[in-house]
Short mmCIF file of C-alpha atoms in Angstrom, two decimals:
data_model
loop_
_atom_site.label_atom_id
_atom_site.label_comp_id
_atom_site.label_asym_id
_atom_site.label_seq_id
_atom_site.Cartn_x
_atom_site.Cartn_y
_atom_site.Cartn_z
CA UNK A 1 -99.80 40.50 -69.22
CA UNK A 2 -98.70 41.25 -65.81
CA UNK A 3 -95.29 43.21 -64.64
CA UNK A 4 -93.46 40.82 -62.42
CA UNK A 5 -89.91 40.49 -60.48
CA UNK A 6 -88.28 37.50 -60.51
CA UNK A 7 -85.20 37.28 -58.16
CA UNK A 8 -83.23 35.37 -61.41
CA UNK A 9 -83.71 38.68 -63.09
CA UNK A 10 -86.04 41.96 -64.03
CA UNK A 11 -89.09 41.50 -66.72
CA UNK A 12 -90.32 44.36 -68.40
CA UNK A 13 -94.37 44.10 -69.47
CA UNK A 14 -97.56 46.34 -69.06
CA UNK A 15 -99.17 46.03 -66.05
CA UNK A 16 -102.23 44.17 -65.77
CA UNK A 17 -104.85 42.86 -62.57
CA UNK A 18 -103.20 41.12 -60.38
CA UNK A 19 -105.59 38.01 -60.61
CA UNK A 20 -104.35 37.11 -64.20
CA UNK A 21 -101.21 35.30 -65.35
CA UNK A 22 -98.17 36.97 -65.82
CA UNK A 23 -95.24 36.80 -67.99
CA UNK A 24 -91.44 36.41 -67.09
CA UNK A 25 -88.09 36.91 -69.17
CA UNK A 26 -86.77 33.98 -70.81
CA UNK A 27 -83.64 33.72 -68.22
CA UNK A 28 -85.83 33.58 -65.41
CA UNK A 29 -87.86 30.84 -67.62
CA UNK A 30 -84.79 28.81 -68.15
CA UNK A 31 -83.76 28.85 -64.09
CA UNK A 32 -87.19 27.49 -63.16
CA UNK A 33 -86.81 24.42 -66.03
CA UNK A 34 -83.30 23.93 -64.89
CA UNK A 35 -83.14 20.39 -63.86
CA UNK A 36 -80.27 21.26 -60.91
CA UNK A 37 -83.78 23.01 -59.39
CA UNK A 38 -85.66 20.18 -59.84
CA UNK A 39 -83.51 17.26 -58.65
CA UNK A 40 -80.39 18.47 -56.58
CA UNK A 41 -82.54 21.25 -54.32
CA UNK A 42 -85.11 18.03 -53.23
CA UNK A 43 -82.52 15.64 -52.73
CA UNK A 44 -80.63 18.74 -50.45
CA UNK A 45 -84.17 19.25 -48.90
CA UNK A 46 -85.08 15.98 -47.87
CA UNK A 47 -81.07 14.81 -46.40
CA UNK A 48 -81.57 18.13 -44.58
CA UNK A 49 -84.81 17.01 -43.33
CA UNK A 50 -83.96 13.26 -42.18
CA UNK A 51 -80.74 14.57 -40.22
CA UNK A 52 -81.84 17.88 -38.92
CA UNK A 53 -85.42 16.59 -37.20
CA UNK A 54 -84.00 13.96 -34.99
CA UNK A 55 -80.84 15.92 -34.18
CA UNK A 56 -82.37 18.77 -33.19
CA UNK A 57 -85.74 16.85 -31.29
CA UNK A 58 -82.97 14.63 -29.19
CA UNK A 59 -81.29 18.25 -28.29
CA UNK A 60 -84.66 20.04 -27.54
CA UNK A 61 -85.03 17.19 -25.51
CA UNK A 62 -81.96 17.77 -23.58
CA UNK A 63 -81.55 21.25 -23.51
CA UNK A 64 -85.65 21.79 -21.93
CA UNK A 65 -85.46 18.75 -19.66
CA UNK A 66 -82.12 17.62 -18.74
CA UNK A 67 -79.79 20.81 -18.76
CA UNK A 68 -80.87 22.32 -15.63
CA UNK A 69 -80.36 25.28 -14.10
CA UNK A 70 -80.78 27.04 -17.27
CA UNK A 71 -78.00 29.31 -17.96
CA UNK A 72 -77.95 31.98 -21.00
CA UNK A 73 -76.38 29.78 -23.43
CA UNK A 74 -79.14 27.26 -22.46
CA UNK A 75 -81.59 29.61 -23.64
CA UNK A 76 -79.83 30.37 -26.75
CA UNK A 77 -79.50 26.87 -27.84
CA UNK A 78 -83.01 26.79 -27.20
CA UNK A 79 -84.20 29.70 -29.08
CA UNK A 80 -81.89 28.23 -32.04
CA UNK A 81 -83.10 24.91 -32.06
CA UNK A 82 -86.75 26.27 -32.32
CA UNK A 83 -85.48 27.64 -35.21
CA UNK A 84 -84.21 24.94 -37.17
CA UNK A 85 -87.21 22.70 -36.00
CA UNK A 86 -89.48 25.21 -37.40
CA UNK A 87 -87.62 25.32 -40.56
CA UNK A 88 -87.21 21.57 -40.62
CA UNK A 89 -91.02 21.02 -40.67
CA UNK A 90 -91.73 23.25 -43.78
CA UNK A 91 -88.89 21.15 -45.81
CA UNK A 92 -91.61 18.64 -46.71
CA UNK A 93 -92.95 21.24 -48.75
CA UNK A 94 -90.02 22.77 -50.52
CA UNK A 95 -89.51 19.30 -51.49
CA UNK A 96 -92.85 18.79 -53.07
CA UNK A 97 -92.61 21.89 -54.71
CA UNK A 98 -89.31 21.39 -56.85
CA UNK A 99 -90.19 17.76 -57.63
CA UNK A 100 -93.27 19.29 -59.10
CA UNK A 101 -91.15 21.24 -61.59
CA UNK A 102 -91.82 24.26 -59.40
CA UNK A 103 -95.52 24.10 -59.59
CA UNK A 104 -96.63 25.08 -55.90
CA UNK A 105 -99.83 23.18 -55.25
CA UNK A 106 -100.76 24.09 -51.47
CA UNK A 107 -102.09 27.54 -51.50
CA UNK A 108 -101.13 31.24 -50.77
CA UNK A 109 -100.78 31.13 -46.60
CA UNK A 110 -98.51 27.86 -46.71
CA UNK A 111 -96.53 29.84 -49.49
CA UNK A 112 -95.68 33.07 -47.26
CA UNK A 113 -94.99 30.69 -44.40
CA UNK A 114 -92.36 28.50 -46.22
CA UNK A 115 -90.91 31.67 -47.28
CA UNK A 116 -90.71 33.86 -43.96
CA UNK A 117 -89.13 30.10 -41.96
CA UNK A 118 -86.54 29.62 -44.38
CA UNK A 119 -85.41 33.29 -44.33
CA UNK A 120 -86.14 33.75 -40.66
CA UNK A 121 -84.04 30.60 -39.88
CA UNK A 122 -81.18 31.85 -41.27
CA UNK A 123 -81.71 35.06 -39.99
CA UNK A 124 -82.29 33.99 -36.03
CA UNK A 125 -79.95 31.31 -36.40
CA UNK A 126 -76.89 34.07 -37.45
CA UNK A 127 -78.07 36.97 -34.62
CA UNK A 128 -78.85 33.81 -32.38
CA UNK A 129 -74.64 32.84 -32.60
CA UNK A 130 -73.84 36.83 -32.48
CA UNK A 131 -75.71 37.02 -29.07
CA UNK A 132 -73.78 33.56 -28.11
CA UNK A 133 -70.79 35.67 -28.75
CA UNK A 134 -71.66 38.50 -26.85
CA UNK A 135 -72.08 36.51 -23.68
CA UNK A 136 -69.53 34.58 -23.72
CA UNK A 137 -67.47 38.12 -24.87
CA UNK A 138 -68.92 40.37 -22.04
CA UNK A 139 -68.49 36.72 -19.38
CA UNK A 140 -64.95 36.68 -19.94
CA UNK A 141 -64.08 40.08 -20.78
CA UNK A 142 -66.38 41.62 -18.57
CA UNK A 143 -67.43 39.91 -15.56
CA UNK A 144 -68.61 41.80 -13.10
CA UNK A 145 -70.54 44.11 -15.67
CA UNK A 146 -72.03 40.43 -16.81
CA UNK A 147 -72.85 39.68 -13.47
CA UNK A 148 -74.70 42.70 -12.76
CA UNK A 149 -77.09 42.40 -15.63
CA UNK A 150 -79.05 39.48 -14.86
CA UNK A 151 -77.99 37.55 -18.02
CA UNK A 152 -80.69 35.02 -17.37
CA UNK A 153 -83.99 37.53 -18.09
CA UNK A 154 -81.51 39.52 -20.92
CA UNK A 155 -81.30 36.15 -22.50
CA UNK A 156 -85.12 35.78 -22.67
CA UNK A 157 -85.83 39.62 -24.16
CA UNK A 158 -82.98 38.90 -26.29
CA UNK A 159 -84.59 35.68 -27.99
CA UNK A 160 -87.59 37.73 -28.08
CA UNK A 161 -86.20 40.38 -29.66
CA UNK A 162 -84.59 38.44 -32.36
CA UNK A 163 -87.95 36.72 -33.35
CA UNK A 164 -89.67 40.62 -33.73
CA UNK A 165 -86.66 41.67 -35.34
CA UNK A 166 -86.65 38.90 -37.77
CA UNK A 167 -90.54 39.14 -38.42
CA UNK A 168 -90.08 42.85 -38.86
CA UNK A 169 -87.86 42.93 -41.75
CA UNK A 170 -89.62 39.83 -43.56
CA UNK A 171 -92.84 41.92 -42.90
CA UNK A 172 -92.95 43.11 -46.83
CA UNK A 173 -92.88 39.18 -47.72
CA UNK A 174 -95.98 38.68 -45.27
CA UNK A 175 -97.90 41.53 -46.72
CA UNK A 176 -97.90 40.26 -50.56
CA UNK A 177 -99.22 37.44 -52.65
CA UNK A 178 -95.81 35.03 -53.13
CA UNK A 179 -97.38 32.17 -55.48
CA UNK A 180 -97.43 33.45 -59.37
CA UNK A 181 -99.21 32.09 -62.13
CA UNK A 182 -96.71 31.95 -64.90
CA UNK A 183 -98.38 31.93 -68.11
CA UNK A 184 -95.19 30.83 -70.53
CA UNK A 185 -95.21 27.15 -68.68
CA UNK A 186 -97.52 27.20 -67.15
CA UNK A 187 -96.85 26.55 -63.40
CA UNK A 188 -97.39 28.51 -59.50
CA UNK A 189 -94.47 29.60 -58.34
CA UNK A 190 -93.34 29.99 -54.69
CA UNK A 191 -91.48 33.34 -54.13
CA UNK A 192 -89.10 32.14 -57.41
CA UNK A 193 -91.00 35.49 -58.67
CA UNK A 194 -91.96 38.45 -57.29
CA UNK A 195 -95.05 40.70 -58.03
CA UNK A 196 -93.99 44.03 -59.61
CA UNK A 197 -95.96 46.07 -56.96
CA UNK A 198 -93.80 45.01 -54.21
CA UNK A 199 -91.21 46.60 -55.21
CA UNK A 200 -91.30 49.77 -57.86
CA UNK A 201 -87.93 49.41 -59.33
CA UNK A 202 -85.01 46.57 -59.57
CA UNK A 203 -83.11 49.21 -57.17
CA UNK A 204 -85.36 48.47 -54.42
CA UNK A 205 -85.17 45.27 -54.68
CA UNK A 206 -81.69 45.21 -54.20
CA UNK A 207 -81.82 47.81 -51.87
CA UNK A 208 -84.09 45.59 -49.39
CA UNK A 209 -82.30 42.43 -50.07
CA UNK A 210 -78.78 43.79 -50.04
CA UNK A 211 -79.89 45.37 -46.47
CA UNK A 212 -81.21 42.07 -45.42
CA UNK A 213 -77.58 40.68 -45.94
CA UNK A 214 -76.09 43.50 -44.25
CA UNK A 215 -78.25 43.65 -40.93
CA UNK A 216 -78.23 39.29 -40.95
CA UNK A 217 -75.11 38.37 -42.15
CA UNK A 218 -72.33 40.64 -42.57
CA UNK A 219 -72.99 42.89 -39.37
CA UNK A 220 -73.17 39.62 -37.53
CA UNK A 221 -70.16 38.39 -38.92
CA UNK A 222 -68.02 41.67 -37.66
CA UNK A 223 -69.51 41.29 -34.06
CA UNK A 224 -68.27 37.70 -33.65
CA UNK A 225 -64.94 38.21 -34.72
CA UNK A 226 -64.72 41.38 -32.47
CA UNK A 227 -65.87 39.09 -29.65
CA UNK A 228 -63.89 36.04 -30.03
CA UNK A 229 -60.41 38.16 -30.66
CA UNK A 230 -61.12 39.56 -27.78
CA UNK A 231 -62.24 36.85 -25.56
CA UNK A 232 -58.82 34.89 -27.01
CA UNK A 233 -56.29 37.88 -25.89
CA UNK A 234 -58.34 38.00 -22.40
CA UNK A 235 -57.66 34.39 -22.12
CA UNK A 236 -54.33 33.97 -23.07
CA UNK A 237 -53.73 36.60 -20.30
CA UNK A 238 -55.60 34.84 -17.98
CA UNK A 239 -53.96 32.37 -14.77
CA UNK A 240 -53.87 28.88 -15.48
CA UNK A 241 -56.60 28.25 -13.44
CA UNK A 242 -58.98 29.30 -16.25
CA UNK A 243 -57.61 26.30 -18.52
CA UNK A 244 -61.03 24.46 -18.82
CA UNK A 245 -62.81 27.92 -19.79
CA UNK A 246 -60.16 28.33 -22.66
CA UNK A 247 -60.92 24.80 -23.83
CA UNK A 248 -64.28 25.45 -23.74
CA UNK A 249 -63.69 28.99 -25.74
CA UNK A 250 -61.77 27.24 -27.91
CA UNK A 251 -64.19 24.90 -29.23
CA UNK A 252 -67.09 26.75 -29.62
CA UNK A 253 -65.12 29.43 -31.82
CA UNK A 254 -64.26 25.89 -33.96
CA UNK A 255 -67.30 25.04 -34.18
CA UNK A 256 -68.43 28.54 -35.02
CA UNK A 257 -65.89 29.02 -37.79
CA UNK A 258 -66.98 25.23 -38.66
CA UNK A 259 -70.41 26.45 -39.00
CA UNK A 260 -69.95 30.25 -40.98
CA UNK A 261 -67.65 28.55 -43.64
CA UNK A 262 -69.34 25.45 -44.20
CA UNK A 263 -73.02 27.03 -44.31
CA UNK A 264 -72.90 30.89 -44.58
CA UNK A 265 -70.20 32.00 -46.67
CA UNK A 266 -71.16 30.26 -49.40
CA UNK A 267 -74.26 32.01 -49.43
CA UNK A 268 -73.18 35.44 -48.82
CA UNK A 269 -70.57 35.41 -51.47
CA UNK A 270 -73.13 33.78 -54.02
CA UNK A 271 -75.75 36.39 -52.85
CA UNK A 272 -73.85 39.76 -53.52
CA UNK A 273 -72.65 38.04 -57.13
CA UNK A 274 -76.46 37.70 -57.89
CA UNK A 275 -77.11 41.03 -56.93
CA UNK A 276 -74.59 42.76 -59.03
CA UNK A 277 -75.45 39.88 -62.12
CA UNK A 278 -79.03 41.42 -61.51
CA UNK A 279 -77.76 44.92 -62.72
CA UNK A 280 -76.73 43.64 -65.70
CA UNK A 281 -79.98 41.60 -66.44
CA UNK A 282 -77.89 38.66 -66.17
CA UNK A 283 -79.10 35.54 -63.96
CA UNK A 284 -77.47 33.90 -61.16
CA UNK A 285 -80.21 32.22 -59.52
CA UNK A 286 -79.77 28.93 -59.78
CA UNK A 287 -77.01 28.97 -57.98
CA UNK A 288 -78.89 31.36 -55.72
CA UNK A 289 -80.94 28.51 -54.50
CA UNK A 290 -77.94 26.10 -54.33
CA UNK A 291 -76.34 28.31 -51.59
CA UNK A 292 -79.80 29.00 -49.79
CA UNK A 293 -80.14 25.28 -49.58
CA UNK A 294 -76.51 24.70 -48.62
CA UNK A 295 -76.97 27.41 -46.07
CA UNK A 296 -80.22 25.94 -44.39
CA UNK A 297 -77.87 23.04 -43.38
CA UNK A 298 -77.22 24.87 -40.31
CA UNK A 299 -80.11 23.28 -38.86
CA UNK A 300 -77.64 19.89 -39.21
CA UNK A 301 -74.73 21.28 -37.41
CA UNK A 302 -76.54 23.41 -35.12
CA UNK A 303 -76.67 20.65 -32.49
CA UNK A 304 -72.88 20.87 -32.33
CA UNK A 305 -73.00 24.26 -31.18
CA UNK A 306 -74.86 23.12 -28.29
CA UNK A 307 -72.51 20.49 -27.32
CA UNK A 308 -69.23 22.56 -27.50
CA UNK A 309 -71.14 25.59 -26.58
CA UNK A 310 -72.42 24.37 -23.40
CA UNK A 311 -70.98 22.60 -20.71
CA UNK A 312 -74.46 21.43 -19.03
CA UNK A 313 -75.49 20.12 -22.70
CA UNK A 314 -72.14 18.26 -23.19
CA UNK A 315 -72.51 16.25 -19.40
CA UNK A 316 -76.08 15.86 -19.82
CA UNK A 317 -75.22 13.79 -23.10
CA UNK A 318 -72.24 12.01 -21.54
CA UNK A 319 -73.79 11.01 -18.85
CA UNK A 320 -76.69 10.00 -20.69
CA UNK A 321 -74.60 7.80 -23.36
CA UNK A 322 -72.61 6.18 -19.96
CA UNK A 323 -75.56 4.84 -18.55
CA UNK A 324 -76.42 3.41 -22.58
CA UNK A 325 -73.06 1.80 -22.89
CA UNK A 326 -73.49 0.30 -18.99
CA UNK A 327 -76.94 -1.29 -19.37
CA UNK A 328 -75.57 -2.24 -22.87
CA UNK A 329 -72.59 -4.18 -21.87
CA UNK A 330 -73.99 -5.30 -18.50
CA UNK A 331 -73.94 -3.88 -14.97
CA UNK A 332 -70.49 -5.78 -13.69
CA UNK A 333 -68.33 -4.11 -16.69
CA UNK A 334 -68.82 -0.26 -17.70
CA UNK A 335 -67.90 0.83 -20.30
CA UNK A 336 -67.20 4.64 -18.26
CA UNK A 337 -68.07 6.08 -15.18
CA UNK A 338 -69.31 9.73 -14.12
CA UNK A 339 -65.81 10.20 -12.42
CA UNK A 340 -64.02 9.25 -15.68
CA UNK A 341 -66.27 11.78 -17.59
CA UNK A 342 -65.46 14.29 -15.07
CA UNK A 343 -68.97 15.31 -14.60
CA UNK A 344 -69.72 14.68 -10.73
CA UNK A 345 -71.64 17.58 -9.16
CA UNK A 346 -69.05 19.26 -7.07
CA UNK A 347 -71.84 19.01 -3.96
CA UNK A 348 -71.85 15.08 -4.45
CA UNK A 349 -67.82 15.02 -4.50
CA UNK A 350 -66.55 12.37 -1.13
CA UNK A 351 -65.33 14.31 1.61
CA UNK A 352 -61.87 13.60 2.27
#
């Protein structure tokens, strides 16, 4: 028998090669036969899928070929829709996997890349709204600072960053075997449990983890509300003349809040109450997975943040919808016009 980790809970067996079955505790056993696992996470999966592919192909859409000039929030929405399509590909899988009583049939690779997307999703998507904050914060707050730093190329080694950031600290998921062959049912699982050698004690394992939370969520969490109070006392100080930036502000931080209570908080609170449960060789995990699932609906309301995050986005769309509704209806009787919309290019504005 072979010492494994499970992240439902700790099991404690001799060690054994790594090429033979292994053995788990009975809690972890009963979270992998739970039937929420095998029926609620696949239904989750595959809404999540039909919604969050067209949504976010429509936006890529928009956002490469329609919002032009690119501006840094452009590239953000970019970089975070690249995320959730990524993620949005591999739900297929997931899906398969949980139907099949969470029996992994597609191999070691496609294991460690469902893994590292659906971590790294939520992890860009969270420092991908932080560094939405920050340029929005350091726009308003600081201008001329903002200005000077060329926020076009900072966006692009930003995004970069993020992605080698994000592949950094998953790096110890990329360098180990994730699909175990549980003896007990017998079934492969699919980073549900954890070879022993990756990590030498259960404080480790929280330890990595619990830093993982830290440095993606909570961290995150501090910057944005740093930013936004601040961008809303620089505002309310501002001339009147700024009125369409505050709406603007306004409903991005909505739809940020929207977004964090909906999708992350969940998650995070579930998280650190599995990782104190796991200390007392109790298991949480079911409802673990519940909250990772719930979480990965960002990729759903993601395209949201582009349209009350960026102005360029939100005209593009407008306009696009105004010409539907007028070849819809017929030429003679629109439904809208650009001027109604307010989205004529000042250089095309009559000369009076």
């Amino acid at each position: 028998m072979v010492q494994s980790i499970s992240l439902a809970i700790i099991s404690d067996f001799v060690m054994s090669p790594l090429t033979s079955p292994r053995n788990v505790t009975n809690a972890t056993l009963t979270a992998l036969q739970s039937k929420v696992m095998q029926t609620v996470l696949p239904a989750l999966f595959i809404l999540n899928f039909c919604i969050s592919i067209p949504l976010n192909v429509i936006s890529l859409w928009f956002l490469c070929w329609y919002s032009r000039p690119w501006t840094p929030t452009i590239i953000f929405c970019i970089n975070l829709n690249i995320a959730d399509l990524l993620y949005g590909f591999v739900l297929p899988f997931q899906t398969a996997y949980h139907l099949k009583e969470n029996n992994w049939p597609f191999g070691d690779v496609l294991c460690q890349i469902v893994s590292v997307l659906s971590y790294g999703n939520l992890h860009c998507s969270i420092l991908t709204m932080m560094s939405l904050s920050i340029e929005r914060y350091l726009g308003i707050v600081h201008p001329l600072r903002y200005k000077a730093a060329k926020p076009i190329r900072a966006s692009f080694l930003v995004c970069i960053s993020i992605w080698a950031l994000v592949l950094l600290t998953l790096f110890p998921l990329m360098q180990h075997k994730l699909t175990i062959h549980l003896q007990q049912l017998p079934i492969i699982t699919c980073f549900d449990v954890l070879p022993k050698e990756m990590f030498s004690a259960k404080e480790n394992f929280i330890i990595y983890f619990g830093s993982l939370l830290f440095l993606f969520f909570f961290l995150p969490l501090i910057i944005m509300g740093f930013c936004y109070i601040s961008i809303i006392l620089t505002l309310l100080h501002s001339p009147s003349q700024f009125r369409e930036s505050k709406r603007q502000t306004v409903y991005l931080i909505i739809a940020l809040l929207f977004l964090i209570t909906v999708c992350y908080l969940p998650h995070i609170v579930i998280a650190v109450t599995h990782y104190i449960l796991l200390f007392q060789k109790k298991t949480f995990y079911v409802e673990y997975k519940l909250s990772l699932a719930t979480a990965s609906f960002n990729c759903c309301f993601d395209p949201f943040l582009y349209y009350f995050g960026s102005k360029e986005f939100r005209q593009k769309i407008q306009r696009k919808l105004c010409k539907c509704v007028t070849v819809y209806f017929g030429e003679s009787s629109p439904i809208c016009s650009q001027h109604d919309m307010q989205i004529m290019p000042v250089q095309e504005a009559p000369k009076i």
